[in-house]
Amino acid sequence: MSVPEPAVHLAFLISAGMGHLNPALRLAAVFLRYGCKVTLITPKPTLSLAESNLISGFCSSFPQVTHIDFNLTPLDPTEVNSDDPFFLQYETIRRSVHLLSPILSSLSTSLSAFIVDVFLISPILSIAEKLFCPIYIYFTSSARMLYFIAYVSVLADSDSDAQPHPSTFIGDAVQIPGFTSPIPRSSVPPPFLLQGSNSFQRMIMEDSRKLLKLDGVFINSFEELEGEALGALNEGKVVRGLPPVYGIGPLMACEFESVDQGQRGSMSWILEWLDEQAEGSVVYVSLGSRTETRKEQIKDMALGLIECGYSFLWVVKLKKVDREEEEGLEDVLGSELMSKVREKGVVVKEFVDQMKILGHPAVGGFVSHGGWNSIIETVWEGVPILTWPQNGDQKITSEAIRMSGVGIWADEWGWGTEKVVKGKEIAKRIKEMMSNECLRVKAREMKEAAKKACGVGGSCEVIIKGLIEEWKRNA
Ligand code: UDP
Ligand code: UDP
């Protein structure tokens, strides 16, 4: 007797970087738990080793998933006007999407929905007529960032210039209807304000308008964390005609991500070291998966950690792309500073299992660049955060987290690349985070709210079950 096919078939199309891949795979895992059939389309080659390891981990954990490699057409880097390798990869993927048509038409069962990365809105809509199914995006940042992106086309349209440039239509601050807290110019992602034209600006402007053509937006956030922004988006206060924004967060880490499961180095000695530390006594420091700590900053970072008075677990990247890491930490810090660092804490260069670290009782605070996935993971574990935005959306996410009360933001430090922050200042802010009882209480409350949101009968389940029913009805 043949087994009937699941009634709902979803395809996921991924862009670049762990901050994009992680939430997509976690969302796919949610749908798999509800019995949906999943086809996963991943660009090939991936830029980082961390991405290819994670894809392998996912596919071995879920052998029922159909995995399709999507071969990219290389792009001339001069067309992108950026020296960021991830940005080049975003653009390469965008320009290869049209090659997907034959792949999609050869799928064995028709799609109930296509769920694509936020950076692929316009390219996917350009082949949408061949898909015959609703199209959703998964948004990889905060609701506050989504309403910024949704609103920039309104701002551009209200500019009298025939070809308005973001550096002129973004005034001193962006005041968005339905929201009490404006976004100051200094928080706008820097590439967006650069003079001339770059592909990041073109992408945001093009995609901002096209948001209206989507069937929905999944976002890794939830009511208690970003209620005002989610409400404003869904009540049509930001832009009329926006599709539903589904706050399905917090998207939780799954077994397939476990670093020990793959070949991503060993976490065991780090966890053993954490086991020896007192509860809530360790500061965890990481600027995410694709931000290198500048050579000029690294010594003061070390001095700040030594001075702060807490033990620490410091994850350092010396290159944006992990495959390019060559230098040893001792070469950069010097042997004297390195041995002082090791007296007080632990410093590593490898990719770590962040969820296991954040979930360890010894960890009492996180110094983060403000990547949205890191923030949500920290909220899930009830750990207070100090953000140090380095680029992109990270000031906007930092503000979202400050507003929620679970984190503080060292806004006097500016963007990570603006200046060298002195060790003393770093130590002062870390002490502030670690000793702030209000933050700790709020973080614990938010953890409870997070567990509720993705527990039985919580907001995530209600949304997912509702959509599955809708797709079945429309089949
Ligand atoms: N991450 C990790 N180990 C590392 C560095 C990063 O597990 O050593 C994960 C982290 O848990 C998060 C993602 O990679 O899920 C990074 O996404 P985020 O949005 O925080 O920042 P990005 O790296 O995209 O700047
Ligand atoms: N970027 C860049 N130069 C450009 C355009 C973009 O370096 O001309 C990078 C920048 O590092 C930024 C990223 O592209 O972080 C995209 O912004 P965002 O942080 O909003 O997206 P993410 O990739 O972190 O999800």
Short mmCIF file of C-alpha atoms and ligand atoms in Angstrom, two decimals:
data_model
loop_
_atom_site.label_atom_id
_atom_site.label_comp_id
_atom_site.label_asym_id
_atom_site.label_seq_id
_atom_site.Cartn_x
_atom_site.Cartn_y
_atom_site.Cartn_z
CA MET A 1 0.00 0.00 0.00
CA SER A 2 1.47 3.36 -0.94
CA VAL A 3 1.84 6.04 1.74
CA PRO A 4 -0.16 9.18 0.91
CA GLU A 5 1.88 12.36 0.29
CA PRO A 6 1.53 15.03 2.99
CA ALA A 7 -1.14 17.53 1.99
CA VAL A 8 1.09 20.58 2.36
CA HIS A 9 4.32 20.99 0.38
CA LEU A 10 6.59 23.96 1.08
CA ALA A 11 9.77 25.02 -0.67
CA PHE A 12 12.38 27.18 1.08
CA LEU A 13 14.88 29.27 -0.86
CA ILE A 14 17.88 30.48 1.12
CA SER A 15 20.22 33.44 0.71
CA ALA A 16 23.69 33.80 2.28
CA GLY A 17 25.12 33.78 5.79
CA MET A 18 24.29 32.01 9.04
CA GLY A 19 21.98 34.83 10.10
CA HIS A 20 19.81 33.97 7.09
CA LEU A 21 20.26 30.20 7.00
CA ASN A 22 19.63 29.52 10.70
CA PRO A 23 16.15 31.06 10.93
CA ALA A 24 15.11 29.49 7.61
CA LEU A 25 16.07 26.02 8.74
CA ARG A 26 14.45 26.54 12.13
CA LEU A 27 11.25 27.63 10.41
CA ALA A 28 11.42 24.63 8.08
CA ALA A 29 11.85 22.41 11.16
CA VAL A 30 8.65 23.87 12.65
CA PHE A 31 6.69 22.99 9.50
CA LEU A 32 8.24 19.52 9.43
CA ARG A 33 7.02 18.99 13.00
CA TYR A 34 3.50 19.70 11.75
CA GLY A 35 3.84 17.04 9.06
CA CYS A 36 4.49 19.24 6.01
CA LYS A 37 6.63 18.10 3.09
CA VAL A 38 9.67 20.36 2.67
CA THR A 39 11.93 21.05 -0.31
CA LEU A 40 15.06 22.98 0.58
CA ILE A 41 16.86 24.96 -2.12
CA THR A 42 20.32 26.18 -1.13
CA PRO A 43 22.76 28.21 -3.22
CA LYS A 44 25.94 26.42 -4.23
CA PRO A 45 28.72 27.10 -3.37
CA THR A 46 28.03 28.50 0.08
CA LEU A 47 30.31 31.26 1.22
CA SER A 48 31.15 30.01 4.70
CA LEU A 49 32.01 26.59 6.02
CA ALA A 50 29.54 27.15 8.88
CA GLU A 51 26.72 27.31 6.31
CA SER A 52 27.65 24.11 4.49
CA ASN A 53 28.05 22.29 7.82
CA LEU A 54 24.64 23.44 8.98
CA ILE A 55 22.96 22.38 5.72
CA SER A 56 24.55 18.92 6.05
CA GLY A 57 23.41 18.68 9.69
CA PHE A 58 19.85 19.61 8.70
CA CYS A 59 19.68 17.15 5.81
CA SER A 60 20.96 14.27 7.91
CA SER A 61 18.49 15.06 10.70
CA PHE A 62 15.58 15.28 8.25
CA PRO A 63 16.21 12.68 5.52
CA GLN A 64 12.61 13.17 4.32
CA VAL A 65 13.54 16.68 3.06
CA THR A 66 14.27 17.05 -0.64
CA HIS A 67 17.47 19.07 -0.89
CA ILE A 68 18.24 20.86 -4.13
CA ASP A 69 21.58 22.52 -4.84
CA PHE A 70 21.05 25.72 -6.73
CA ASN A 71 24.19 26.39 -8.79
CA LEU A 72 25.11 30.06 -8.86
CA THR A 73 26.41 32.00 -11.83
CA PRO A 74 29.55 33.88 -10.70
CA LEU A 75 29.29 37.65 -10.70
CA ASP A 76 31.84 40.31 -11.53
CA PRO A 77 32.62 41.91 -8.10
CA THR A 78 32.95 45.36 -9.65
CA GLU A 79 29.20 45.33 -10.39
CA VAL A 80 28.38 45.31 -6.67
CA ASN A 81 30.36 48.29 -5.38
CA SER A 82 31.11 46.72 -2.00
CA ASP A 83 34.06 44.88 -0.54
CA ASP A 84 31.84 42.76 1.73
CA PRO A 85 31.98 39.12 0.51
CA PHE A 86 28.51 38.42 1.91
CA PHE A 87 27.11 41.31 -0.02
CA LEU A 88 28.63 39.97 -3.22
CA GLN A 89 27.04 36.62 -2.43
CA TYR A 90 23.59 38.21 -1.85
CA GLU A 91 23.79 39.84 -5.25
CA THR A 92 25.09 36.69 -6.95
CA ILE A 93 22.13 34.76 -5.59
CA ARG A 94 19.67 37.49 -6.62
CA ARG A 95 20.97 37.44 -10.16
CA SER A 96 20.84 33.65 -10.39
CA VAL A 97 17.23 33.21 -9.22
CA HIS A 98 15.82 33.13 -12.77
CA LEU A 99 17.71 29.85 -13.25
CA LEU A 100 15.32 28.26 -10.78
CA SER A 101 12.36 28.06 -13.16
CA PRO A 102 13.17 24.63 -14.63
CA ILE A 103 14.03 23.27 -11.19
CA LEU A 104 10.70 24.42 -9.80
CA SER A 105 8.67 23.08 -12.69
CA SER A 106 10.28 19.67 -12.27
CA LEU A 107 9.18 19.25 -8.62
CA SER A 108 7.26 16.00 -8.19
CA THR A 109 4.38 17.57 -6.21
CA SER A 110 2.99 21.05 -6.59
CA LEU A 111 3.82 23.65 -3.98
CA SER A 112 1.37 24.90 -1.34
CA ALA A 113 3.66 27.87 -0.66
CA PHE A 114 7.13 29.15 -1.49
CA ILE A 115 9.04 30.69 1.42
CA VAL A 116 12.07 32.75 0.38
CA ASP A 117 14.72 34.82 2.08
CA VAL A 118 14.01 38.53 2.57
CA PHE A 119 16.85 39.43 0.20
CA LEU A 120 15.18 37.62 -2.71
CA ILE A 121 11.84 39.41 -2.94
CA SER A 122 12.12 41.02 -6.40
CA PRO A 123 13.90 38.14 -8.15
CA ILE A 124 11.36 35.60 -6.92
CA LEU A 125 8.40 37.77 -7.86
CA SER A 126 9.82 38.03 -11.37
CA ILE A 127 9.34 34.28 -11.83
CA ALA A 128 6.20 34.09 -9.67
CA GLU A 129 3.76 33.50 -12.52
CA LYS A 130 5.38 30.11 -13.12
CA LEU A 131 4.91 29.08 -9.51
CA PHE A 132 1.10 29.09 -9.10
CA CYS A 133 1.42 29.27 -5.33
CA PRO A 134 1.49 31.94 -2.64
CA ILE A 135 4.87 33.52 -1.88
CA TYR A 136 6.07 34.37 1.59
CA ILE A 137 9.34 35.73 2.86
CA TYR A 138 11.12 35.03 6.09
CA PHE A 139 12.44 38.26 7.46
CA THR A 140 15.77 37.93 9.26
CA SER A 141 15.66 40.98 11.49
CA SER A 142 13.37 42.73 13.97
CA ALA A 143 9.83 44.05 13.35
CA ARG A 144 11.33 47.53 13.84
CA MET A 145 13.68 46.88 10.89
CA LEU A 146 10.78 45.54 8.80
CA TYR A 147 8.76 48.68 9.29
CA PHE A 148 11.82 50.74 8.31
CA ILE A 149 12.16 48.76 5.06
CA ALA A 150 8.42 48.92 4.39
CA TYR A 151 8.39 52.67 4.91
CA VAL A 152 11.40 53.77 2.80
CA SER A 153 9.41 53.55 -0.44
CA VAL A 154 6.75 55.84 1.06
CA LEU A 155 9.49 58.32 1.95
CA ALA A 156 11.04 58.09 -1.51
CA ASP A 157 7.65 58.65 -3.17
CA SER A 158 7.01 61.75 -1.09
CA ASP A 159 10.34 63.30 -2.19
CA SER A 160 9.89 65.88 -4.95
CA ASP A 161 13.12 64.85 -6.67
CA ALA A 162 12.53 62.63 -9.72
CA GLN A 163 15.23 60.21 -8.63
CA PRO A 164 15.43 60.63 -4.88
CA HIS A 165 18.46 59.28 -3.05
CA PRO A 166 18.25 57.80 0.49
CA SER A 167 20.83 60.28 1.75
CA THR A 168 18.30 63.06 1.05
CA PHE A 169 14.90 61.51 1.78
CA ILE A 170 16.10 60.09 5.11
CA GLY A 171 16.11 63.29 7.17
CA ASP A 172 17.41 63.60 10.70
CA ALA A 173 15.09 60.83 11.77
CA VAL A 174 12.47 58.58 10.23
CA GLN A 175 9.16 59.03 12.02
CA ILE A 176 6.89 56.18 11.04
CA PRO A 177 3.11 56.43 11.56
CA GLY A 178 1.81 54.20 14.31
CA PHE A 179 5.07 54.04 16.16
CA THR A 180 6.18 56.16 19.09
CA SER A 181 9.94 55.89 18.68
CA PRO A 182 11.53 57.33 15.51
CA ILE A 183 14.62 55.87 13.84
CA PRO A 184 17.42 58.45 13.94
CA ARG A 185 19.53 58.91 10.82
CA SER A 186 22.54 57.63 12.77
CA SER A 187 20.80 54.24 13.17
CA VAL A 188 20.09 53.71 9.45
CA PRO A 189 22.28 50.91 7.96
CA PRO A 190 25.37 52.82 6.73
CA PRO A 191 25.48 51.35 3.18
CA PHE A 192 21.96 52.71 2.65
CA LEU A 193 23.14 56.30 3.10
CA LEU A 194 26.31 56.12 1.00
CA GLN A 195 26.55 58.65 -1.81
CA GLY A 196 26.24 57.30 -5.35
CA SER A 197 24.57 53.97 -5.81
CA ASN A 198 25.29 50.51 -4.45
CA SER A 199 23.43 47.27 -4.80
CA PHE A 200 22.30 47.30 -1.16
CA GLN A 201 20.40 50.56 -1.77
CA ARG A 202 18.97 49.28 -5.02
CA MET A 203 17.87 46.06 -3.38
CA ILE A 204 16.14 47.73 -0.43
CA MET A 205 14.37 50.29 -2.62
CA GLU A 206 13.21 47.73 -5.16
CA ASP A 207 12.10 45.23 -2.53
CA SER A 208 10.39 47.80 -0.29
CA ARG A 209 7.79 48.41 -3.00
CA LYS A 210 7.37 44.74 -3.79
CA LEU A 211 6.57 43.79 -0.19
CA LEU A 212 2.94 44.52 -1.07
CA LYS A 213 2.88 41.75 -3.65
CA LEU A 214 3.76 39.03 -1.17
CA ASP A 215 1.26 36.78 0.55
CA GLY A 216 2.86 37.11 3.95
CA VAL A 217 5.98 37.76 5.99
CA PHE A 218 7.34 35.41 8.66
CA ILE A 219 9.29 37.19 11.34
CA ASN A 220 11.27 35.79 14.24
CA SER A 221 9.64 38.00 16.85
CA PHE A 222 6.65 37.92 19.17
CA GLU A 223 4.06 40.10 20.80
CA GLU A 224 5.67 40.62 24.22
CA LEU A 225 9.01 41.55 22.67
CA GLU A 226 7.91 43.82 19.83
CA GLY A 227 4.17 44.26 20.28
CA GLU A 228 4.03 47.86 19.12
CA ALA A 229 5.95 47.28 15.88
CA LEU A 230 4.07 44.08 15.02
CA GLY A 231 0.76 45.79 15.74
CA ALA A 232 1.61 48.85 13.62
CA LEU A 233 2.63 46.64 10.69
CA ASN A 234 -0.49 44.47 10.84
CA GLU A 235 -2.94 47.30 11.36
CA GLY A 236 -1.85 48.99 8.13
CA LYS A 237 -0.46 51.98 10.03
CA VAL A 238 2.98 51.77 8.40
CA VAL A 239 2.07 51.09 4.80
CA ARG A 240 -1.43 50.33 3.52
CA GLY A 241 -1.73 47.00 1.75
CA LEU A 242 1.13 45.23 3.51
CA PRO A 243 0.55 41.48 3.65
CA PRO A 244 0.09 39.80 7.06
CA VAL A 245 3.22 39.81 9.23
CA TYR A 246 3.39 36.55 11.19
CA GLY A 247 5.33 36.81 14.43
CA ILE A 248 6.24 33.15 14.73
CA GLY A 249 9.16 33.75 17.09
CA PRO A 250 11.07 32.76 18.97
CA LEU A 251 12.32 30.23 16.42
CA MET A 252 14.21 27.80 18.50
CA ALA A 253 17.48 25.96 18.01
CA CYS A 254 17.12 22.32 17.04
CA GLU A 255 19.21 19.21 17.45
CA PHE A 256 20.58 19.42 13.89
CA GLU A 257 22.49 22.57 14.86
CA SER A 258 24.53 20.88 17.54
CA VAL A 259 28.18 21.66 16.79
CA ASP A 260 29.31 18.38 18.30
CA GLN A 261 27.11 16.53 15.81
CA GLY A 262 29.00 17.81 12.79
CA GLN A 263 32.65 18.46 12.14
CA ARG A 264 32.56 21.98 13.53
CA GLY A 265 35.16 21.55 16.28
CA SER A 266 34.55 20.38 19.78
CA MET A 267 32.48 22.24 22.29
CA SER A 268 33.12 19.84 25.13
CA TRP A 269 36.07 21.62 26.76
CA ILE A 270 34.24 24.97 26.60
CA LEU A 271 31.23 23.45 28.35
CA GLU A 272 33.51 21.79 30.92
CA TRP A 273 35.11 25.17 31.64
CA LEU A 274 31.66 26.74 32.02
CA ASP A 275 30.69 23.93 34.43
CA GLU A 276 33.47 25.10 36.75
CA GLN A 277 32.25 28.71 36.86
CA ALA A 278 29.73 30.10 39.35
CA GLU A 279 26.13 30.65 38.24
CA GLY A 280 25.62 33.90 36.31
CA SER A 281 29.31 34.86 36.60
CA VAL A 282 30.50 34.62 32.99
CA VAL A 283 30.30 37.25 30.25
CA TYR A 284 29.90 35.71 26.79
CA VAL A 285 31.27 37.89 23.97
CA SER A 286 30.66 37.33 20.26
CA LEU A 287 30.08 39.57 17.27
CA GLY A 288 28.24 36.91 15.31
CA SER A 289 29.20 34.75 12.37
CA ARG A 290 30.41 37.31 9.84
CA THR A 291 31.96 40.26 11.67
CA GLU A 292 35.69 40.37 12.17
CA THR A 293 37.05 42.18 15.23
CA ARG A 294 39.31 44.85 13.81
CA LYS A 295 42.98 44.60 14.69
CA GLU A 296 42.90 48.16 16.11
CA GLN A 297 40.10 47.19 18.51
CA ILE A 298 41.16 43.78 19.64
CA LYS A 299 43.69 44.85 22.30
CA ASP A 300 41.26 47.20 24.01
CA MET A 301 38.62 44.51 23.89
CA ALA A 302 41.04 42.22 25.74
CA LEU A 303 41.92 44.96 28.25
CA GLY A 304 38.22 45.68 28.88
CA LEU A 305 37.50 42.02 29.57
CA ILE A 306 40.48 41.68 31.89
CA GLU A 307 39.38 44.80 33.78
CA CYS A 308 35.66 44.07 34.05
CA GLY A 309 36.12 41.72 36.98
CA TYR A 310 34.06 38.83 35.57
CA SER A 311 35.18 35.63 33.88
CA PHE A 312 34.53 35.61 30.18
CA LEU A 313 34.16 33.44 27.14
CA TRP A 314 35.30 35.48 24.17
CA VAL A 315 34.77 34.27 20.61
CA VAL A 316 36.92 36.19 18.16
CA LYS A 317 36.79 36.25 14.39
CA LEU A 318 39.73 37.72 12.52
CA LYS A 319 38.14 37.36 9.08
CA LYS A 320 34.57 37.85 7.85
CA VAL A 321 34.56 34.51 6.05
CA ASP A 322 35.52 31.55 8.25
CA ARG A 323 37.25 29.69 5.39
CA GLU A 324 39.82 32.52 5.29
CA GLU A 325 40.84 32.38 8.96
CA GLU A 326 44.61 31.80 9.11
CA GLU A 327 46.19 33.93 11.80
CA GLY A 328 46.48 32.75 15.40
CA LEU A 329 45.11 34.90 18.22
CA GLU A 330 48.47 35.04 19.92
CA ASP A 331 49.98 36.66 16.81
CA VAL A 332 47.44 39.46 17.12
CA LEU A 333 47.30 39.90 20.90
CA GLY A 334 50.95 39.19 21.68
CA SER A 335 51.99 36.53 24.19
CA GLU A 336 51.90 38.79 27.27
CA LEU A 337 48.33 39.99 26.74
CA MET A 338 47.27 36.52 25.66
CA SER A 339 48.46 35.00 28.93
CA LYS A 340 46.67 37.72 30.96
CA VAL A 341 43.48 36.98 28.99
CA ARG A 342 43.84 33.29 29.76
CA GLU A 343 44.21 33.95 33.47
CA LYS A 344 40.75 35.51 33.58
CA GLY A 345 38.77 33.77 30.90
CA VAL A 346 38.64 31.77 27.73
CA VAL A 347 39.23 33.02 24.22
CA VAL A 348 38.47 30.93 21.12
CA LYS A 349 38.45 31.37 17.39
CA GLU A 350 36.28 28.48 16.33
CA PHE A 351 32.57 28.45 15.52
CA VAL A 352 30.79 27.66 18.78
CA ASP A 353 27.40 26.23 19.65
CA GLN A 354 25.95 29.53 20.79
CA MET A 355 22.68 28.10 22.08
CA LYS A 356 24.52 25.69 24.38
CA ILE A 357 26.60 28.58 25.74
CA LEU A 358 23.65 30.91 26.27
CA GLY A 359 21.73 28.08 27.93
CA HIS A 360 24.54 27.35 30.42
CA PRO A 361 23.72 28.57 33.96
CA ALA A 362 27.21 30.10 34.33
CA VAL A 363 26.50 32.69 31.62
CA GLY A 364 25.22 35.93 33.15
CA GLY A 365 25.43 38.36 30.24
CA PHE A 366 26.12 38.58 26.51
CA VAL A 367 28.11 41.27 24.69
CA SER A 368 26.66 40.96 21.19
CA HIS A 369 26.82 42.88 17.92
CA GLY A 370 23.02 42.87 17.92
CA GLY A 371 22.43 40.28 15.17
CA TRP A 372 18.73 39.50 15.44
CA ASN A 373 19.19 35.74 15.72
CA SER A 374 21.64 36.20 18.57
CA ILE A 375 19.21 38.52 20.29
CA ILE A 376 16.28 36.12 20.04
CA GLU A 377 18.46 33.25 21.25
CA THR A 378 19.49 35.35 24.26
CA VAL A 379 15.90 36.30 25.01
CA TRP A 380 14.98 32.60 24.89
CA GLU A 381 17.57 31.85 27.56
CA GLY A 382 16.70 34.89 29.71
CA VAL A 383 20.22 36.37 29.57
CA PRO A 384 20.75 40.17 29.71
CA ILE A 385 22.43 41.73 26.65
CA LEU A 386 24.85 44.57 25.98
CA THR A 387 24.84 45.40 22.28
CA TRP A 388 27.67 46.92 20.31
CA PRO A 389 26.29 47.41 16.79
CA GLN A 390 28.87 46.90 14.07
CA ASN A 391 26.95 47.41 10.84
CA GLY A 392 23.71 46.92 8.93
CA ASP A 393 20.49 46.66 10.95
CA GLN A 394 22.27 46.32 14.29
CA LYS A 395 21.46 49.76 15.71
CA ILE A 396 17.81 49.25 14.85
CA THR A 397 17.80 45.84 16.55
CA SER A 398 19.71 47.33 19.51
CA GLU A 399 17.00 49.92 19.96
CA ALA A 400 14.31 47.24 19.77
CA ILE A 401 16.04 45.33 22.53
CA ARG A 402 16.60 48.40 24.69
CA MET A 403 12.90 49.26 24.34
CA SER A 404 11.94 45.77 25.48
CA GLY A 405 13.98 46.22 28.67
CA VAL A 406 16.13 43.09 28.35
CA GLY A 407 19.26 44.78 27.09
CA ILE A 408 21.38 47.90 27.07
CA TRP A 409 23.09 49.45 24.09
CA ALA A 410 26.45 51.27 24.26
CA ASP A 411 25.28 53.87 21.76
CA GLU A 412 28.12 56.26 22.60
CA TRP A 413 30.48 53.76 20.90
CA GLY A 414 28.88 54.40 17.51
CA TRP A 415 29.25 51.80 14.78
CA GLY A 416 31.93 49.17 15.40
CA THR A 417 34.16 50.64 12.75
CA GLU A 418 33.84 54.28 13.80
CA LYS A 419 36.46 54.49 16.52
CA VAL A 420 38.53 52.42 18.90
CA VAL A 421 36.58 51.99 22.14
CA LYS A 422 38.92 52.04 25.11
CA GLY A 423 39.21 49.04 27.44
CA LYS A 424 38.02 51.13 30.42
CA GLU A 425 34.78 52.05 28.66
CA ILE A 426 34.19 48.42 27.71
CA ALA A 427 34.78 47.27 31.30
CA LYS A 428 32.38 49.96 32.61
CA ARG A 429 29.53 48.92 30.31
CA ILE A 430 30.04 45.22 31.04
CA LYS A 431 29.86 45.89 34.78
CA GLU A 432 26.68 47.89 34.18
CA MET A 433 25.07 44.96 32.35
CA MET A 434 26.21 42.31 34.80
CA SER A 435 25.12 44.20 37.92
CA ASN A 436 21.76 45.51 36.65
CA GLU A 437 19.03 43.70 38.56
CA CYS A 438 16.21 45.28 36.48
CA LEU A 439 17.68 43.78 33.31
CA ARG A 440 17.95 40.38 34.93
CA VAL A 441 14.32 40.45 36.13
CA LYS A 442 13.05 41.65 32.75
CA ALA A 443 15.14 39.03 30.91
CA ARG A 444 13.61 36.32 33.10
CA GLU A 445 10.08 37.60 32.42
CA MET A 446 10.76 37.74 28.68
CA LYS A 447 12.06 34.18 28.78
CA GLU A 448 8.74 33.08 30.25
CA ALA A 449 6.83 34.98 27.54
CA ALA A 450 9.08 33.43 24.87
CA LYS A 451 8.38 29.90 26.13
CA LYS A 452 4.66 30.63 26.10
CA ALA A 453 4.76 32.04 22.57
CA CYS A 454 6.26 28.89 21.13
CA GLY A 455 4.66 26.40 23.51
CA VAL A 456 1.47 24.38 23.07
CA GLY A 457 -1.37 26.72 22.09
CA GLY A 458 1.06 29.68 21.85
CA SER A 459 1.15 32.30 19.10
CA CYS A 460 3.52 30.32 16.87
CA GLU A 461 1.33 27.21 16.92
CA VAL A 462 -1.85 29.20 16.28
CA ILE A 463 -0.28 30.90 13.24
CA ILE A 464 1.30 27.76 11.78
CA LYS A 465 -1.84 25.63 12.19
CA GLY A 466 -3.96 28.41 10.69
CA LEU A 467 -1.72 28.66 7.63
CA ILE A 468 -1.61 24.90 7.13
CA GLU A 469 -5.42 24.82 7.17
CA GLU A 470 -5.55 27.72 4.70
CA TRP A 471 -3.12 26.03 2.31
CA LYS A 472 -5.06 22.75 2.52
CA ARG A 473 -8.32 24.56 1.74
CA ASN A 474 -6.74 26.25 -1.27
CA ALA A 475 -5.08 23.09 -2.61
N1 UDP B 1 26.47 31.46 15.65
C1 UDP B 1 26.90 30.34 16.31
N2 UDP B 1 28.22 30.25 16.64
C2 UDP B 1 29.12 31.22 16.38
C3 UDP B 1 28.66 32.39 15.72
C4 UDP B 1 27.33 32.47 15.38
O1 UDP B 1 26.13 29.42 16.59
O2 UDP B 1 30.30 31.05 16.71
C5 UDP B 1 25.06 31.53 15.24
C6 UDP B 1 24.22 32.34 16.20
O3 UDP B 1 23.73 31.50 17.21
C7 UDP B 1 23.13 32.89 15.29
C8 UDP B 1 23.81 33.04 13.94
O4 UDP B 1 24.96 32.19 13.98
O5 UDP B 1 22.07 31.97 15.16
C9 UDP B 1 24.27 34.46 13.68
O6 UDP B 1 23.19 35.26 13.34
P1 UDP B 1 23.02 36.74 13.87
O7 UDP B 1 21.77 37.27 13.27
O8 UDP B 1 23.10 36.78 15.34
O9 UDP B 1 24.29 37.53 13.34
P2 UDP B 1 25.13 37.51 11.96
O10 UDP B 1 26.16 36.46 12.15
O11 UDP B 1 24.19 37.24 10.83
O12 UDP B 1 25.73 38.88 11.90
N1 UDP B 2 26.93 45.74 3.00
C1 UDP B 2 28.16 46.26 2.81
N2 UDP B 2 28.34 47.14 1.81
C2 UDP B 2 27.36 47.52 1.01
C3 UDP B 2 26.12 47.00 1.23
C4 UDP B 2 25.93 46.12 2.24
O1 UDP B 2 29.09 45.96 3.51
O2 UDP B 2 27.58 48.34 0.10
C5 UDP B 2 26.68 44.74 4.01
C6 UDP B 2 26.71 45.30 5.39
O3 UDP B 2 27.75 44.62 6.06
C7 UDP B 2 25.37 44.95 5.99
C8 UDP B 2 24.80 43.94 5.06
O4 UDP B 2 25.42 44.17 3.81
O5 UDP B 2 25.60 44.38 7.24
C9 UDP B 2 23.32 43.96 4.87
O6 UDP B 2 22.62 44.63 5.83
P1 UDP B 2 21.86 43.96 7.04
O7 UDP B 2 22.76 43.93 8.22
O8 UDP B 2 20.59 44.70 7.16
O9 UDP B 2 21.56 42.46 6.60
P2 UDP B 2 22.10 41.10 7.19
O10 UDP B 2 22.91 40.49 6.12
O11 UDP B 2 22.92 41.36 8.43
O12 UDP B 2 20.89 40.33 7.48
#
